[in-house]
PDB file of C-alpha atoms in Angstrom:
ATOM      1  CA  MET O   1     -46.371-101.923 -71.635  1.00 79.00           C
ATOM      2  CA  LEU O   2     -43.503 -99.429 -71.776  1.00 81.00           C
ATOM      3  CA  LYS O   3     -41.660 -98.490 -68.592  1.00 86.00           C
ATOM      4  CA  CYS O   4     -40.724 -94.819 -68.291  1.00 86.00           C
ATOM      5  CA  SER O   5     -36.990 -94.367 -67.727  1.00 84.00           C
ATOM      6  CA  GLY O   6     -37.647 -91.191 -65.754  1.00 85.00           C
ATOM      7  CA  CYS O   7     -40.277 -92.190 -63.200  1.00 89.00           C
ATOM      8  CA  GLY O   8     -40.826 -95.924 -63.753  1.00 89.00           C
ATOM      9  CA  HIS O   9     -44.523 -95.543 -64.670  1.00 88.00           C
ATOM     10  CA  MET O  10     -45.908 -98.320 -66.906  1.00 89.00           C
ATOM     11  CA  ASN O  11     -47.431 -96.852 -70.099  1.00 83.00           C
ATOM     12  CA  LEU O  12     -49.482 -98.428 -72.886  1.00 81.00           C
ATOM     13  CA  GLU O  13     -47.708 -99.477 -76.090  1.00 78.00           C
ATOM     14  CA  GLY O  14     -47.683 -96.767 -78.769  1.00 75.00           C
ATOM     15  CA  VAL O  15     -47.713 -93.862 -76.295  1.00 78.00           C
ATOM     16  CA  MET O  16     -45.004 -91.313 -77.098  1.00 78.00           C
ATOM     17  CA  PHE O  17     -44.869 -89.607 -73.682  1.00 79.00           C
ATOM     18  CA  CYS O  18     -45.118 -90.924 -70.143  1.00 82.00           C
ATOM     19  CA  ASP O  19     -48.646 -90.474 -68.750  1.00 81.00           C
ATOM     20  CA  SER O  20     -47.181 -89.693 -65.345  1.00 82.00           C
ATOM     21  CA  CYS O  21     -44.233 -87.328 -65.929  1.00 82.00           C
ATOM     22  CA  GLY O  22     -44.568 -86.405 -69.632  1.00 81.00           C
ATOM     23  CA  ILE O  23     -41.039 -87.227 -70.805  1.00 81.00           C
ATOM     24  CA  PRO O  24     -40.590 -88.943 -74.208  1.00 82.00           C
ATOM     25  CA  LEU O  25     -40.686 -92.747 -74.021  1.00 78.00           C
ATOM     26  CA  HIS O  26     -38.389 -93.225 -77.033  1.00 67.00           C
ATOM     27  CA  ASN O  27     -34.838 -91.951 -77.324  1.00 44.00           C
ATOM     28  CA  ALA O  28     -35.535 -90.004 -80.500  1.00 36.00           C
ATOM     29  CA  ILE O  29     -38.749 -88.609 -81.882  1.00 44.00           C
ATOM     30  CA  SER O  30     -38.927 -88.450 -85.642  1.00 46.00           C
ATOM     31  CA  GLU O  31     -38.367 -84.935 -86.986  1.00 47.00           C
ATOM     32  CA  ASN O  32     -41.686 -85.220 -88.819  1.00 50.00           C
ATOM     33  CA  ALA O  33     -43.615 -86.609 -85.850  1.00 57.00           C
ATOM     34  CA  THR O  34     -46.455 -84.508 -84.532  1.00 66.00           C
ATOM     35  CA  ILE O  35     -46.024 -84.006 -80.812  1.00 70.00           C
ATOM     36  CA  PRO O  36     -49.384 -84.222 -79.055  1.00 75.00           C
ATOM     37  CA  THR O  37     -50.464 -81.712 -76.463  1.00 80.00           C
ATOM     38  CA  ARG O  38     -49.867 -83.207 -73.042  1.00 76.00           C
ATOM     39  CA  GLN O  39     -53.113 -83.564 -71.083  1.00 77.00           C
ATOM     40  CA  LEU O  40     -52.630 -81.985 -67.654  1.00 76.00           C
ATOM     41  CA  LYS O  41     -54.432 -82.756 -64.438  1.00 72.00           C
ATOM     42  CA  ASN O  42     -56.451 -79.700 -63.474  1.00 67.00           C
ATOM     43  CA  ASP O  43     -56.102 -78.752 -59.821  1.00 61.00           C
ATOM     44  CA  PRO O  44     -58.275 -75.694 -59.087  1.00 54.00           C
ATOM     45  CA  ASP O  45     -56.086 -74.746 -56.120  1.00 53.00           C
ATOM     46  CA  ASP O  46     -52.860 -75.011 -58.149  1.00 56.00           C
ATOM     47  CA  LEU O  47     -53.198 -71.722 -59.995  1.00 53.00           C
ATOM     48  CA  SER O  48     -55.659 -69.074 -58.956  1.00 51.00           C
ATOM     49  CA  ALA O  49     -56.515 -65.623 -60.213  1.00 50.00           C
ATOM     50  CA  LYS O  50     -58.276 -62.569 -58.934  1.00 50.00           C
ATOM     51  CA  GLY O  51     -60.865 -60.817 -61.043  1.00 50.00           C
ATOM     52  CA  THR O  52     -60.128 -57.288 -62.128  1.00 52.00           C
ATOM     53  CA  TRP O  53     -62.232 -54.438 -63.452  1.00 62.00           C
ATOM     54  CA  GLY O  54     -59.864 -52.683 -65.839  1.00 73.00           C
ATOM     55  CA  ILE O  55     -60.897 -50.946 -69.018  1.00 76.00           C
ATOM     56  CA  ALA O  56     -62.015 -53.114 -71.939  1.00 74.00           C
ATOM     57  CA  LYS O  57     -61.411 -50.665 -74.805  1.00 78.00           C
ATOM     58  CA  LEU O  58     -58.277 -49.877 -76.763  1.00 79.00           C
ATOM     59  CA  GLY O  59     -57.778 -46.489 -78.315  1.00 77.00           C
ATOM     60  CA  PRO O  60     -56.074 -45.754 -81.637  1.00 80.00           C
ATOM     61  CA  GLY O  61     -52.353 -46.485 -81.564  1.00 84.00           C
ATOM     62  CA  SER O  62     -52.656 -48.642 -78.439  1.00 89.00           C
ATOM     63  CA  SER O  63     -50.842 -51.899 -77.854  1.00 92.00           C
ATOM     64  CA  ILE O  64     -51.216 -54.909 -75.592  1.00 94.00           C
ATOM     65  CA  ILE O  65     -48.451 -55.833 -73.177  1.00 96.00           C
ATOM     66  CA  ILE O  66     -48.340 -59.491 -72.111  1.00 97.00           C
ATOM     67  CA  HIS O  67     -46.303 -60.302 -69.011  1.00 97.00           C
ATOM     68  CA  ILE O  68     -45.712 -64.057 -68.925  1.00 97.00           C
ATOM     69  CA  ARG O  69     -44.880 -65.318 -65.458  1.00 95.00           C
ATOM     70  CA  ASP O  70     -41.134 -65.975 -65.022  1.00 92.00           C
ATOM     71  CA  ALA O  71     -40.264 -64.411 -68.405  1.00 95.00           C
ATOM     72  CA  ALA O  72     -37.539 -61.782 -68.483  1.00 93.00           C
ATOM     73  CA  GLU O  73     -39.248 -59.484 -70.982  1.00 95.00           C
ATOM     74  CA  PRO O  74     -42.927 -58.859 -71.755  1.00 96.00           C
ATOM     75  CA  LEU O  75     -44.440 -59.332 -75.203  1.00 96.00           C
ATOM     76  CA  THR O  76     -45.838 -56.258 -76.949  1.00 96.00           C
ATOM     77  CA  ILE O  77     -48.602 -56.876 -79.461  1.00 93.00           C
ATOM     78  CA  THR O  78     -49.939 -54.387 -81.952  1.00 91.00           C
ATOM     79  CA  PRO O  79     -53.678 -54.935 -82.337  1.00 87.00           C
ATOM     80  CA  SER O  80     -54.893 -56.579 -85.515  1.00 90.00           C
ATOM     81  CA  PRO O  81     -58.352 -58.026 -86.167  1.00 93.00           C
ATOM     82  CA  ARG O  82     -57.322 -61.528 -85.027  1.00 96.00           C
ATOM     83  CA  ILE O  83     -54.237 -62.829 -83.190  1.00 97.00           C
ATOM     84  CA  THR O  84     -53.730 -66.537 -82.488  1.00 97.00           C
ATOM     85  CA  PHE O  85     -51.717 -67.947 -79.559  1.00 98.00           C
ATOM     86  CA  GLY O  86     -50.215 -71.429 -79.373  1.00 97.00           C
ATOM     87  CA  ARG O  87     -47.036 -73.351 -79.956  1.00 96.00           C
ATOM     88  CA  PHE O  88     -45.044 -73.676 -83.170  1.00 95.00           C
ATOM     89  CA  ASP O  89     -44.978 -77.061 -84.907  1.00 91.00           C
ATOM     90  CA  ASN O  90     -42.913 -77.478 -88.074  1.00 89.00           C
ATOM     91  CA  THR O  91     -45.065 -80.421 -89.211  1.00 88.00           C
ATOM     92  CA  ILE O  92     -48.189 -78.330 -89.830  1.00 87.00           C
ATOM     93  CA  SER O  93     -48.710 -75.542 -92.338  1.00 88.00           C
ATOM     94  CA  VAL O  94     -50.562 -73.114 -90.068  1.00 89.00           C
ATOM     95  CA  ASN O  95     -48.850 -71.806 -86.943  1.00 93.00           C
ATOM     96  CA  PRO O  96     -49.918 -69.254 -84.315  1.00 97.00           C
ATOM     97  CA  ASP O  97     -49.197 -65.552 -84.587  1.00 96.00           C
ATOM     98  CA  VAL O  98     -47.766 -65.601 -81.041  1.00 97.00           C
ATOM     99  CA  ASP O  99     -45.558 -68.635 -80.364  1.00 97.00           C
ATOM    100  CA  LEU O 100     -45.499 -69.601 -76.678  1.00 97.00           C
ATOM    101  CA  THR O 101     -42.855 -72.320 -77.185  1.00 96.00           C
ATOM    102  CA  PRO O 102     -40.040 -70.237 -75.595  1.00 96.00           C
ATOM    103  CA  TYR O 103     -42.091 -70.170 -72.371  1.00 96.00           C
ATOM    104  CA  GLY O 104     -42.338 -73.969 -72.017  1.00 96.00           C
ATOM    105  CA  ALA O 105     -45.535 -74.357 -74.038  1.00 96.00           C
ATOM    106  CA  LEU O 106     -45.161 -78.080 -74.715  1.00 94.00           C
ATOM    107  CA  GLU O 107     -44.452 -78.962 -71.082  1.00 96.00           C
ATOM    108  CA  LYS O 108     -47.205 -76.641 -69.853  1.00 96.00           C
ATOM    109  CA  GLY O 109     -49.952 -78.088 -72.054  1.00 97.00           C
ATOM    110  CA  VAL O 110     -50.333 -75.380 -74.694  1.00 97.00           C
ATOM    111  CA  SER O 111     -52.009 -76.576 -77.904  1.00 96.00           C
ATOM    112  CA  ARG O 112     -50.732 -75.690 -81.370  1.00 96.00           C
ATOM    113  CA  MET O 113     -53.704 -73.346 -81.825  1.00 96.00           C
ATOM    114  CA  HIS O 114     -54.688 -72.532 -78.265  1.00 98.00           C
ATOM    115  CA  ALA O 115     -56.479 -69.173 -78.015  1.00 98.00           C
ATOM    116  CA  ILE O 116     -57.531 -66.180 -80.090  1.00 98.00           C
ATOM    117  CA  ILE O 117     -57.626 -62.460 -79.279  1.00 97.00           C
ATOM    118  CA  GLU O 118     -59.908 -60.432 -81.530  1.00 95.00           C
ATOM    119  CA  PHE O 119     -60.489 -56.696 -81.794  1.00 90.00           C
ATOM    120  CA  SER O 120     -63.883 -55.320 -82.686  1.00 81.00           C
ATOM    121  CA  ASP O 121     -65.183 -51.786 -82.128  1.00 79.00           C
ATOM    122  CA  ASP O 122     -62.114 -51.041 -79.953  1.00 78.00           C
ATOM    123  CA  THR O 123     -63.098 -53.888 -77.591  1.00 89.00           C
ATOM    124  CA  VAL O 124     -60.689 -56.755 -76.949  1.00 93.00           C
ATOM    125  CA  MET O 125     -62.131 -60.281 -76.855  1.00 95.00           C
ATOM    126  CA  ILE O 126     -60.449 -63.601 -76.027  1.00 97.00           C
ATOM    127  CA  SER O 127     -61.663 -67.072 -76.900  1.00 98.00           C
ATOM    128  CA  ASP O 128     -60.342 -70.590 -76.549  1.00 98.00           C
ATOM    129  CA  ALA O 129     -59.629 -72.282 -79.896  1.00 97.00           C
ATOM    130  CA  GLY O 130     -60.652 -75.745 -78.662  1.00 96.00           C
ATOM    131  CA  SER O 131     -57.391 -76.346 -76.806  1.00 96.00           C
ATOM    132  CA  ALA O 132     -56.684 -79.577 -74.909  1.00 95.00           C
ATOM    133  CA  ASN O 133     -56.005 -77.920 -71.542  1.00 97.00           C
ATOM    134  CA  GLY O 134     -58.160 -74.821 -71.786  1.00 96.00           C
ATOM    135  CA  THR O 135     -57.800 -71.082 -71.634  1.00 98.00           C
ATOM    136  CA  PHE O 136     -58.675 -69.410 -68.335  1.00 98.00           C
ATOM    137  CA  LEU O 137     -59.627 -65.776 -67.812  1.00 97.00           C
ATOM    138  CA  ASN O 138     -59.187 -64.658 -64.198  1.00 96.00           C
ATOM    139  CA  GLY O 139     -59.432 -68.281 -63.047  1.00 95.00           C
ATOM    140  CA  GLN O 140     -62.578 -69.098 -65.040  1.00 96.00           C
ATOM    141  CA  ARG O 141     -62.358 -71.521 -67.957  1.00 97.00           C
ATOM    142  CA  VAL O 142     -63.260 -69.890 -71.269  1.00 97.00           C
ATOM    143  CA  THR O 143     -65.752 -71.950 -73.272  1.00 96.00           C
ATOM    144  CA  PRO O 144     -64.244 -72.853 -76.670  1.00 96.00           C
ATOM    145  CA  ASN O 145     -65.267 -70.498 -79.478  1.00 95.00           C
ATOM    146  CA  GLN O 146     -67.233 -68.248 -77.069  1.00 96.00           C
ATOM    147  CA  PRO O 147     -65.488 -64.834 -76.919  1.00 96.00           C
ATOM    148  CA  ARG O 148     -65.123 -63.118 -73.543  1.00 96.00           C
ATOM    149  CA  ILE O 149     -64.205 -59.473 -72.938  1.00 95.00           C
ATOM    150  CA  LEU O 150     -60.538 -59.021 -72.068  1.00 95.00           C
ATOM    151  CA  ARG O 151     -59.757 -56.097 -69.750  1.00 95.00           C
ATOM    152  CA  ASP O 152     -56.620 -54.244 -68.774  1.00 94.00           C
ATOM    153  CA  GLY O 153     -54.994 -56.131 -65.872  1.00 94.00           C
ATOM    154  CA  ASP O 154     -56.681 -59.498 -66.517  1.00 96.00           C
ATOM    155  CA  GLU O 155     -54.890 -62.776 -65.902  1.00 97.00           C
ATOM    156  CA  VAL O 156     -54.986 -65.288 -68.757  1.00 98.00           C
ATOM    157  CA  ARG O 157     -53.808 -68.875 -68.455  1.00 98.00           C
ATOM    158  CA  PHE O 158     -52.926 -70.854 -71.586  1.00 98.00           C
ATOM    159  CA  GLY O 159     -52.734 -74.431 -70.246  1.00 97.00           C
ATOM    160  CA  LYS O 160     -50.354 -73.748 -67.333  1.00 97.00           C
ATOM    161  CA  ILE O 161     -48.660 -70.652 -68.778  1.00 98.00           C
ATOM    162  CA  ILE O 162     -49.844 -67.645 -66.776  1.00 98.00           C
ATOM    163  CA  ALA O 163     -49.870 -64.189 -68.338  1.00 98.00           C
ATOM    164  CA  HIS O 164     -51.067 -60.763 -67.227  1.00 97.00           C
ATOM    165  CA  ILE O 165     -52.521 -58.500 -69.891  1.00 96.00           C
ATOM    166  CA  TYR O 166     -52.103 -54.722 -69.900  1.00 95.00           C
ATOM    167  CA  PHE O 167     -53.289 -52.112 -72.371  1.00 93.00           C
ATOM    168  CA  LYS O 168     -50.934 -49.279 -73.303  1.00 89.00           C
TER     169      LYS O 168
END
């Protein structure tokens, strides 16, 4: 058993992060080590969302504005057929189109390939890419690989990163 230096929790041998607080159990993690997505406890009362009824279509020349909670500036995305969201990892060859690492992705349970936004017939769809901690649309968990319509004003949660989506 390994004792966490941060919280004192006893962890199983071979575990890289404390099961209780999530901090690394070894002083240095190899540069080539793959950092696993931290499994978070899901408390339905912790983060809640209200459903909205905004438009679901994007016109020509439109863009998507993503306001991530506690971020200074929003992200602006130009629609393309498929946009992936997740966290960057230099040990794998494929990385997401939108890197959520600057927003605390590792600590907030975002997978390397977490969610996908797709555009078809001017309609915006979001799906979970089989992430460890789920993608939530207006408080409802999105079933992996089952696209859901994304509307102007919707709240999306990637693990514990909360974002509001607006069409412009």
